[in-house]
CSV table of C-alpha atoms and ligand atoms in Angstrom, one decimal:
chain,number,residue,atom,x,y,z
H,68,MET,CA,19.3,7.7,73.5
H,69,ASP,CA,22.9,8.5,72.7
H,70,ARG,CA,23.4,10.5,69.5
H,71,LYS,CA,26.3,9.9,67.2
H,72,ILE,CA,27.6,12.5,64.8
H,73,ARG,CA,30.1,11.6,62.1
H,74,VAL,CA,32.8,14.1,61.4
H,75,ASN,CA,34.2,13.8,57.9
H,76,PHE,CA,37.9,14.1,57.5
H,77,GLY,CA,38.5,11.3,55.0
H,78,GLU,CA,40.6,8.6,56.6
H,79,ARG,CA,40.8,10.7,59.8
H,80,SER,CA,37.0,10.8,60.2
H,81,TYR,CA,35.6,10.2,63.7
H,82,ASP,CA,32.5,10.3,65.8
H,83,ILE,CA,31.1,12.7,68.3
H,84,VAL,CA,29.0,10.7,70.8
H,85,VAL,CA,26.5,12.7,72.9
H,86,GLY,CA,24.7,10.9,75.8
H,87,ARG,CA,23.8,10.9,79.4
H,88,ASN,CA,25.6,8.9,82.1
H,89,ILE,CA,27.9,7.4,79.5
H,90,LEU,CA,31.3,7.8,81.1
H,91,GLY,CA,31.3,4.2,82.3
H,92,LYS,CA,31.1,3.0,78.8
H,93,LEU,CA,34.1,4.9,77.4
H,94,ALA,CA,36.4,1.9,78.0
H,95,SER,CA,34.7,0.0,75.2
H,96,TYR,CA,35.9,2.6,72.7
H,97,ILE,CA,39.5,2.3,73.5
H,98,LYS,CA,42.0,0.6,71.3
H,99,GLY,CA,45.5,-0.2,72.4
H,100,LYS,CA,46.8,-0.8,75.9
H,101,GLN,CA,48.3,2.4,77.1
H,102,VAL,CA,45.9,5.1,78.2
H,103,VAL,CA,46.7,8.4,80.0
H,104,ILE,CA,43.9,10.6,81.3
H,105,VAL,CA,44.7,14.3,81.6
H,106,SER,CA,42.4,16.3,83.9
H,107,ASP,CA,42.3,19.0,86.5
H,108,PRO,CA,41.8,18.3,90.3
H,109,LEU,CA,38.2,19.3,90.4
H,110,VAL,CA,37.0,17.4,87.3
H,111,ASN,CA,39.1,14.4,88.3
H,112,LYS,CA,37.5,14.4,91.8
H,113,LEU,CA,34.0,14.6,90.3
H,114,TYR,CA,34.3,12.3,87.3
H,115,GLY,CA,37.7,10.6,87.2
H,116,SER,CA,36.5,7.5,88.9
H,117,LYS,CA,33.6,7.1,86.5
H,118,ILE,CA,36.0,6.4,83.7
H,119,ASN,CA,36.9,2.9,84.5
H,120,ILE,CA,39.8,1.9,82.3
H,121,PRO,CA,42.1,-0.8,83.9
H,122,GLY,CA,45.7,0.3,84.0
H,123,ALA,CA,45.0,3.9,82.9
H,124,LYS,CA,47.5,6.4,84.2
H,125,LYS,CA,46.6,10.0,85.2
H,126,ILE,CA,48.1,13.4,85.0
H,127,ILE,CA,46.5,16.2,86.9
H,128,ILE,CA,47.1,19.8,85.9
H,129,PRO,CA,46.0,22.7,88.1
H,130,ARG,CA,42.9,24.6,87.1
H,131,GLY,CA,42.9,27.8,85.2
H,132,GLU,CA,43.9,29.4,81.9
H,133,LYS,CA,47.4,30.2,83.2
H,134,ASN,CA,48.1,26.5,83.2
H,135,LYS,CA,47.4,26.2,79.4
H,136,SER,CA,51.1,26.7,79.0
H,137,LEU,CA,54.2,25.2,77.5
H,138,ARG,CA,55.3,24.4,81.1
H,139,SER,CA,52.3,22.2,81.6
H,140,ALA,CA,52.9,20.6,78.2
H,141,GLU,CA,56.4,19.8,79.2
H,142,LYS,CA,55.3,18.4,82.5
H,143,ILE,CA,53.0,16.0,80.6
H,144,TRP,CA,55.7,15.1,77.9
H,145,ASN,CA,58.1,14.3,80.7
H,146,LYS,CA,55.6,12.0,82.4
H,147,LEU,CA,54.7,10.2,79.2
H,148,ALA,CA,58.4,9.7,78.5
H,149,SER,CA,59.1,8.4,82.0
H,150,TRP,CA,56.2,5.9,81.7
H,151,LYS,CA,57.5,4.8,78.2
H,152,ILE,CA,54.2,5.7,76.6
H,153,SER,CA,54.4,4.6,72.9
H,154,ARG,CA,52.9,5.8,69.7
H,155,ASP,CA,49.8,3.6,69.8
H,156,ALA,CA,48.8,5.0,73.2
H,157,THR,CA,45.7,7.1,73.8
H,158,ILE,CA,45.4,10.4,75.7
H,159,ILE,CA,42.0,11.2,77.2
H,160,ALA,CA,41.3,14.9,77.8
H,161,LEU,CA,38.8,15.0,80.7
H,162,GLY,CA,37.8,18.6,81.5
H,163,GLY,CA,37.0,22.0,80.1
H,164,GLY,CA,38.5,23.8,77.2
H,165,VAL,CA,41.8,24.4,79.0
H,166,ILE,CA,42.4,20.7,79.5
H,167,CYS,CA,41.1,19.8,76.0
H,168,ASP,CA,43.4,22.4,74.3
H,169,LEU,CA,46.4,21.4,76.4
H,170,ALA,CA,46.0,17.6,76.3
H,171,ALA,CA,45.3,17.8,72.5
H,172,PHE,CA,48.4,19.8,72.0
H,173,VAL,CA,50.4,17.2,73.8
H,174,ALA,CA,48.7,14.3,71.9
H,175,ALA,CA,49.5,16.1,68.7
H,176,THR,CA,53.2,16.6,69.5
H,177,TYR,CA,54.3,13.6,71.6
H,178,MET,CA,56.1,11.3,69.2
H,179,ARG,CA,54.6,13.3,66.3
H,180,GLY,CA,51.1,12.4,67.4
H,181,ILE,CA,49.3,9.8,69.5
H,182,ASN,CA,45.6,9.0,69.8
H,183,LEU,CA,43.4,11.6,71.4
H,184,ILE,CA,39.9,11.3,72.9
H,185,HIS,CA,38.1,14.4,74.1
H,186,VAL,CA,35.8,14.0,77.1
H,187,PRO,CA,34.7,17.7,77.5
H,188,THR,CA,32.9,18.5,80.8
H,189,THR,CA,32.0,22.2,80.4
H,190,LEU,CA,29.2,23.4,78.1
H,191,LEU,CA,31.7,25.5,76.2
H,192,ALA,CA,34.1,22.6,75.6
H,193,GLN,CA,31.2,20.3,74.6
H,194,VAL,CA,29.9,22.7,71.9
H,195,ASP,CA,33.1,24.4,70.9
H,196,ALA,CA,36.6,23.7,72.3
H,197,SER,CA,36.6,19.9,71.8
H,198,ILE,CA,35.3,20.1,68.2
H,199,GLY,CA,37.3,21.2,65.2
H,200,GLY,CA,40.9,20.1,65.9
H,201,LYS,CA,42.5,23.3,67.1
H,202,THR,CA,45.0,22.5,69.9
H,203,GLY,CA,47.2,24.9,71.7
H,204,VAL,CA,48.8,26.6,74.6
H,205,ASP,CA,49.1,30.3,75.5
H,206,HIS,CA,52.3,32.4,75.0
H,207,PRO,CA,52.9,35.2,77.5
H,208,LYS,CA,52.4,37.6,74.5
H,209,CYS,CA,49.3,36.0,73.0
H,210,LYS,CA,46.5,33.5,73.8
H,211,ASN,CA,46.6,30.3,71.8
H,212,MET,CA,49.8,31.3,70.0
H,213,ILE,CA,51.5,27.9,70.0
H,214,GLY,CA,49.5,25.1,68.6
H,215,THR,CA,48.5,22.7,65.8
H,216,PHE,CA,45.5,21.4,64.0
H,217,TYR,CA,45.0,17.8,65.1
H,218,GLN,CA,41.8,15.7,65.0
H,219,PRO,CA,40.8,13.4,67.8
H,220,LYS,CA,39.7,9.8,67.4
H,221,LEU,CA,36.5,10.4,69.3
H,222,VAL,CA,34.7,13.2,71.1
H,223,TYR,CA,32.7,11.7,74.0
H,224,ILE,CA,30.2,14.1,75.6
H,225,ASP,CA,28.3,13.1,78.8
H,226,THR,CA,25.8,15.9,79.4
H,227,GLU,CA,25.3,14.7,83.0
H,228,THR,CA,28.6,16.3,83.8
H,229,LEU,CA,26.9,19.7,83.4
H,230,LYS,CA,24.9,19.2,86.6
H,231,THR,CA,28.0,20.2,88.7
H,232,LEU,CA,29.0,23.1,86.4
H,233,PRO,CA,28.6,26.6,88.0
H,234,LYS,CA,25.9,28.8,86.4
H,235,LYS,CA,28.6,31.2,85.2
H,236,GLU,CA,30.2,28.5,83.1
H,237,ILE,CA,26.8,27.4,81.8
H,238,LYS,CA,26.2,31.0,80.6
H,239,ASN,CA,29.6,31.0,78.9
H,240,GLY,CA,28.6,28.0,76.8
H,241,MET,CA,25.1,29.4,76.2
H,242,ALA,CA,26.6,32.4,74.3
H,243,GLU,CA,28.2,30.0,71.8
H,244,ILE,CA,24.9,28.0,71.5
H,245,ILE,CA,23.1,31.3,70.7
H,246,LYS,CA,25.9,31.9,68.1
H,247,TYR,CA,25.2,28.6,66.4
H,248,GLY,CA,21.5,29.4,66.2
H,249,VAL,CA,22.1,32.8,64.6
H,250,ILE,CA,24.7,31.6,62.1
H,251,ARG,CA,23.0,28.3,61.0
H,252,ASP,CA,19.8,27.1,62.6
H,253,HIS,CA,16.8,29.2,63.6
H,254,HIS,CA,15.3,26.2,65.4
H,255,ILE,CA,18.0,26.6,68.1
H,256,ILE,CA,16.8,30.2,68.8
H,257,GLU,CA,13.1,29.1,68.7
H,258,LEU,CA,13.9,26.4,71.2
H,259,LEU,CA,15.5,28.9,73.5
H,260,GLU,CA,12.6,31.3,73.0
H,261,ASN,CA,10.0,28.7,73.9
H,262,ASN,CA,11.7,27.1,76.9
H,263,SER,CA,12.8,29.2,79.9
H,264,LYS,CA,14.2,26.1,81.5
H,265,LEU,CA,16.0,23.5,79.5
H,266,PRO,CA,15.3,19.9,80.6
H,267,GLN,CA,18.2,17.5,80.2
H,268,SER,CA,16.8,15.8,77.1
H,269,LEU,CA,16.5,19.1,75.3
H,270,LEU,CA,19.9,20.2,76.4
H,271,GLN,CA,21.4,17.0,75.1
H,272,GLU,CA,19.7,17.6,71.7
H,273,LEU,CA,20.9,21.2,71.7
H,274,ILE,CA,24.5,20.2,72.4
H,275,ALA,CA,24.4,17.6,69.7
H,276,ASP,CA,23.0,20.1,67.2
H,277,CYS,CA,25.7,22.7,68.0
H,278,ALA,CA,28.5,20.1,67.9
H,279,SER,CA,27.3,19.0,64.5
H,280,ILE,CA,27.1,22.5,63.1
H,281,LYS,CA,30.7,23.2,64.2
H,282,ALA,CA,31.8,19.8,62.9
H,283,ALA,CA,30.2,20.5,59.5
H,284,VAL,CA,31.8,24.0,59.2
H,285,VAL,CA,35.3,22.9,60.2
H,286,SER,CA,35.3,19.7,58.0
H,287,ARG,CA,34.9,22.0,55.0
H,288,ASP,CA,37.7,24.3,56.1
H,289,GLU,CA,40.0,22.3,58.5
H,290,ARG,CA,42.8,24.8,58.6
H,291,GLU,CA,40.9,28.0,58.4
H,292,LEU,CA,42.2,28.7,54.9
H,293,LYS,CA,39.0,29.1,52.9
H,294,GLY,CA,37.1,31.5,55.0
H,295,GLU,CA,34.2,29.1,55.7
H,296,ARG,CA,35.3,28.8,59.3
H,297,MET,CA,35.0,32.6,59.6
H,298,VAL,CA,31.2,32.3,60.3
H,299,LEU,CA,32.1,30.8,63.7
H,300,ASN,CA,33.5,34.2,64.5
H,301,PHE,CA,30.1,35.8,64.7
H,302,GLY,CA,30.1,38.1,67.8
H,303,HIS,CA,33.8,37.5,68.3
H,304,THR,CA,35.3,40.6,66.5
H,305,VAL,CA,33.7,43.0,69.0
H,306,GLY,CA,33.8,40.3,71.7
H,307,HIS,CA,37.6,39.9,71.4
H,308,ALA,CA,38.0,43.7,71.5
H,309,ILE,CA,36.0,43.9,74.7
H,310,GLU,CA,38.0,41.0,76.3
H,311,SER,CA,41.3,42.6,75.4
H,312,LEU,CA,40.3,46.1,76.5
H,313,THR,CA,39.1,44.8,79.9
H,314,GLY,CA,42.3,42.7,80.3
H,315,TYR,CA,40.4,39.4,80.1
H,316,LYS,CA,39.1,40.2,83.6
H,317,GLY,CA,36.0,42.3,83.3
H,318,PHE,CA,34.1,40.0,81.0
H,319,SER,CA,34.1,36.2,80.5
H,320,HIS,CA,34.5,35.0,76.9
H,321,GLY,CA,30.8,34.2,76.7
H,322,GLU,CA,29.8,37.6,78.1
H,323,ALA,CA,32.0,39.5,75.7
H,324,VAL,CA,30.7,37.4,72.7
H,325,ALA,CA,27.1,38.1,73.8
H,326,VAL,CA,27.7,41.9,73.6
H,327,GLY,CA,29.6,41.3,70.4
H,328,MET,CA,26.6,39.4,68.8
H,329,ILE,CA,24.3,42.3,69.7
H,330,ALA,CA,26.8,44.8,68.2
H,331,ALA,CA,27.0,42.7,65.0
H,332,ALA,CA,23.2,42.6,64.8
H,333,VAL,CA,22.9,46.4,65.3
H,334,ILE,CA,25.5,47.0,62.6
H,335,ALA,CA,23.5,44.7,60.3
H,336,VAL,CA,20.3,46.6,61.0
H,337,LYS,CA,22.1,49.9,60.2
H,338,ALA,CA,23.5,48.4,57.0
H,339,ARG,CA,19.9,47.5,56.1
H,340,MET,CA,20.6,43.8,56.0
H,341,LEU,CA,18.7,42.7,59.1
H,342,ASP,CA,15.1,43.2,60.2
H,343,PRO,CA,15.0,45.2,63.5
H,344,ASP,CA,12.6,42.5,64.8
H,345,ASP,CA,15.4,39.9,64.5
H,346,LEU,CA,17.7,42.2,66.5
H,347,GLU,CA,15.1,42.4,69.2
H,348,ARG,CA,14.7,38.6,69.3
H,349,LEU,CA,18.5,38.2,69.7
H,350,TRP,CA,18.6,40.9,72.3
H,351,ASN,CA,15.8,39.2,74.3
H,352,ILE,CA,17.4,35.7,74.2
H,353,ILE,CA,20.7,37.1,75.4
H,354,ALA,CA,19.1,39.1,78.2
H,355,LYS,CA,16.9,36.1,79.2
H,356,THR,CA,20.0,33.9,79.4
H,357,GLY,CA,21.5,36.4,81.9
H,358,LEU,CA,24.3,37.5,79.6
H,359,PRO,CA,25.2,41.2,79.3
H,360,THR,CA,23.8,43.3,76.4
H,361,TYR,CA,26.1,46.3,76.8
H,362,VAL,CA,29.4,47.5,78.3
H,363,LYS,CA,30.2,50.4,80.6
H,364,LYS,CA,33.3,52.7,80.6
H,365,LEU,CA,34.4,51.7,77.1
H,366,SER,CA,34.1,54.2,74.2
H,367,PRO,CA,33.1,53.2,70.7
H,368,GLN,CA,36.4,54.6,69.4
H,369,LYS,CA,38.4,52.4,71.8
H,370,ILE,CA,36.5,49.3,70.8
H,371,LEU,CA,36.9,50.1,67.1
H,372,ASN,CA,40.7,50.7,67.6
H,373,ALA,CA,41.0,47.3,69.4
H,374,MET,CA,39.0,45.7,66.5
H,375,LEU,CA,41.6,47.0,64.1
H,376,LEU,CA,44.4,45.3,66.1
H,377,ASP,CA,42.7,41.9,65.8
H,378,LYS,CA,44.9,39.3,64.2
H,379,LYS,CA,42.1,38.6,61.7
H,380,VAL,CA,42.2,42.1,60.3
H,381,ARG,CA,43.9,42.2,56.9
H,382,ALA,CA,44.9,45.4,55.1
H,383,GLY,CA,43.0,47.5,57.6
H,384,LYS,CA,39.7,45.9,56.6
H,385,ILE,CA,37.6,44.6,59.4
H,386,ASN,CA,35.9,41.3,58.5
H,387,LEU,CA,32.5,41.2,60.1
H,388,VAL,CA,30.2,38.3,60.3
H,389,LEU,CA,26.7,39.9,60.0
H,390,PRO,CA,23.3,38.3,60.3
H,391,GLU,CA,20.9,38.7,57.5
H,392,ARG,CA,18.2,36.8,59.4
H,393,ILE,CA,18.1,34.4,62.4
H,394,GLY,CA,19.9,31.3,61.0
H,395,SER,CA,22.0,32.9,58.3
H,396,VAL,CA,25.1,35.2,58.3
H,397,VAL,CA,27.3,36.8,55.6
H,398,LEU,CA,30.9,38.0,55.7
H,399,ARG,CA,31.4,41.7,55.0
H,400,ASP,CA,34.6,43.7,54.9
H,401,ASP,CA,33.1,46.9,53.5
H,402,ILE,CA,31.2,48.2,56.5
H,403,LYS,CA,32.2,51.9,57.1
H,404,PRO,CA,33.8,52.7,60.4
H,405,LYS,CA,31.1,55.4,60.9
H,406,ILE,CA,28.4,52.7,61.0
H,407,ILE,CA,30.3,50.6,63.5
H,408,LEU,CA,30.9,53.7,65.7
H,409,GLU,CA,27.2,54.6,65.5
H,410,ALA,CA,26.1,51.1,66.4
H,411,LEU,CA,28.5,50.9,69.3
H,412,GLY,CA,27.6,54.4,70.5
H,413,GLU,CA,23.8,53.9,70.4
H,414,PHE,CA,23.4,50.4,71.7
H,415,ILE,CA,26.6,49.0,73.2
H,416,CYS,CA,28.6,51.6,75.2
H,417,LYS,CA,26.6,52.9,78.1
L,1382,NAD,N1,40.2,24.6,70.5
L,1382,NAD,C1,39.2,25.4,70.3
L,1382,NAD,O1,38.6,25.4,69.2
L,1382,NAD,C2,38.6,26.3,71.4
L,1382,NAD,C3,37.4,26.9,71.2
L,1382,NAD,C4,36.9,27.6,72.3
L,1382,NAD,C5,37.6,27.8,73.4
L,1382,NAD,N2,38.8,27.2,73.6
L,1382,NAD,C6,39.6,27.3,74.8
L,1382,NAD,O2,38.8,26.8,75.9
L,1382,NAD,C7,39.3,27.4,77.1
L,1382,NAD,C8,38.1,27.8,77.9
L,1382,NAD,O3,37.4,26.6,78.3
L,1382,NAD,P1,36.3,26.5,79.4
L,1382,NAD,O4,35.4,27.7,79.3
L,1382,NAD,O5,35.7,25.1,79.4
L,1382,NAD,O6,37.1,26.8,80.7
L,1382,NAD,P2,38.0,25.8,81.7
L,1382,NAD,O7,38.5,24.7,81.0
L,1382,NAD,O8,38.9,26.7,82.4
L,1382,NAD,O9,36.9,25.3,82.7
L,1382,NAD,C9,36.2,26.2,83.6
L,1382,NAD,C10,36.2,25.7,85.0
L,1382,NAD,O10,35.2,24.7,85.1
L,1382,NAD,C11,35.7,23.6,85.9
L,1382,NAD,N3,34.9,22.4,85.4
L,1382,NAD,C12,35.0,21.8,84.3
L,1382,NAD,N4,34.1,20.8,84.2
L,1382,NAD,C13,33.3,20.9,85.3
L,1382,NAD,C14,32.1,20.2,85.7
L,1382,NAD,N5,31.6,19.3,84.9
L,1382,NAD,N6,31.6,20.5,86.9
L,1382,NAD,C15,32.2,21.5,87.7
L,1382,NAD,N7,33.3,22.2,87.3
L,1382,NAD,C16,33.8,21.9,86.1
L,1382,NAD,C17,37.1,23.5,85.6
L,1382,NAD,O11,37.8,23.0,86.7
L,1382,NAD,C18,37.5,25.0,85.4
L,1382,NAD,O12,37.9,25.6,86.6
L,1382,NAD,C19,40.1,28.6,76.7
L,1382,NAD,O13,41.5,28.3,76.9
L,1382,NAD,C20,39.9,28.7,75.2
L,1382,NAD,O14,41.0,29.3,74.5
L,1382,NAD,C21,39.3,26.4,72.6
L,1383,ZN,ZN1,34.0,31.7,71.4
């Protein structure tokens, strides 16, 4: 059974559809004549022909984060203009987070905004990048620096596409799934604890649950103004520090977030907010998933310094999202650096 999740943004509300082998039915959701599919060569080869929309045009952007750039956006704008694509046209983003962010940025800006449909094909894009309306490209100085908030008309998730996704990319998405469990839903963690292999049907449910958690959080704080969206940053403060210190090479995003979630849980135990048994549960799930639980060759002080450089640090206060139990987190900006250093020293930096 397909699952449908309504995302509430007033007159801009839309659905997230989660199902299996549903790419062939996407055509029935399209309004208007002009359709442009943006994808990468691999995803297009695997799934492009499954989306059967007569007359649809295609733009293929090479794979990789380095192509999430203004140059790629310009390439797409140029093609849209040369094909005389008009304002009632629809862009379909078919791919991982790179394609989703880039195609969404183009949809948001071409003629001040045309229709956008996300068809995410990585686990990370299905539970995270395609949900929430953040679009963007990278700037040489900073990731995701140029962008807009822009909601799609539909997010269309076919979990069958995950069958071809490399293990490494699955793990990347699993880190975010664990994150959703800790911040909002202990059932997710229990489900992961009780199943060493996830059958397709369970995975589909899990993806729908995570997508709806993110949708609920962002619909209360669309532009990240009220702080509600901050909970999605669980594991990301230390995670971003590790990513930047290792030059975005040593650790994938999910791996860095996995270590970051453990760091946050250790800090929470030290601040007497979290039962050590819950830290152990989180640690076990992360290890069982094959994600790292510690880092080598980085000192606690280096990580703390990098945390202080994070763009979300205001007035020298580090905002931390800390678990108080599995399924609930709180925001704290009053944790003493000494506690952070101790936590990193004892558990994270080997
Ligand atoms: N907008 C947001 O809210 C948000 C949130 C999280 C991440 N992001 C962005 O997402 C990007 C990362 O996304 P990602 O992890 O999906 O990486 P990605 O888009 O680079 O995809 C990873 C690789 O998987 C391949 N691939 C995609 N689908 C496949 C499939 N079904 N089978 C086989 N191979 C497949 C792609 O060709 C690519 O090489 C980053 O740029 C990040 O900034 C955005
Ligand atoms: Zn993340």
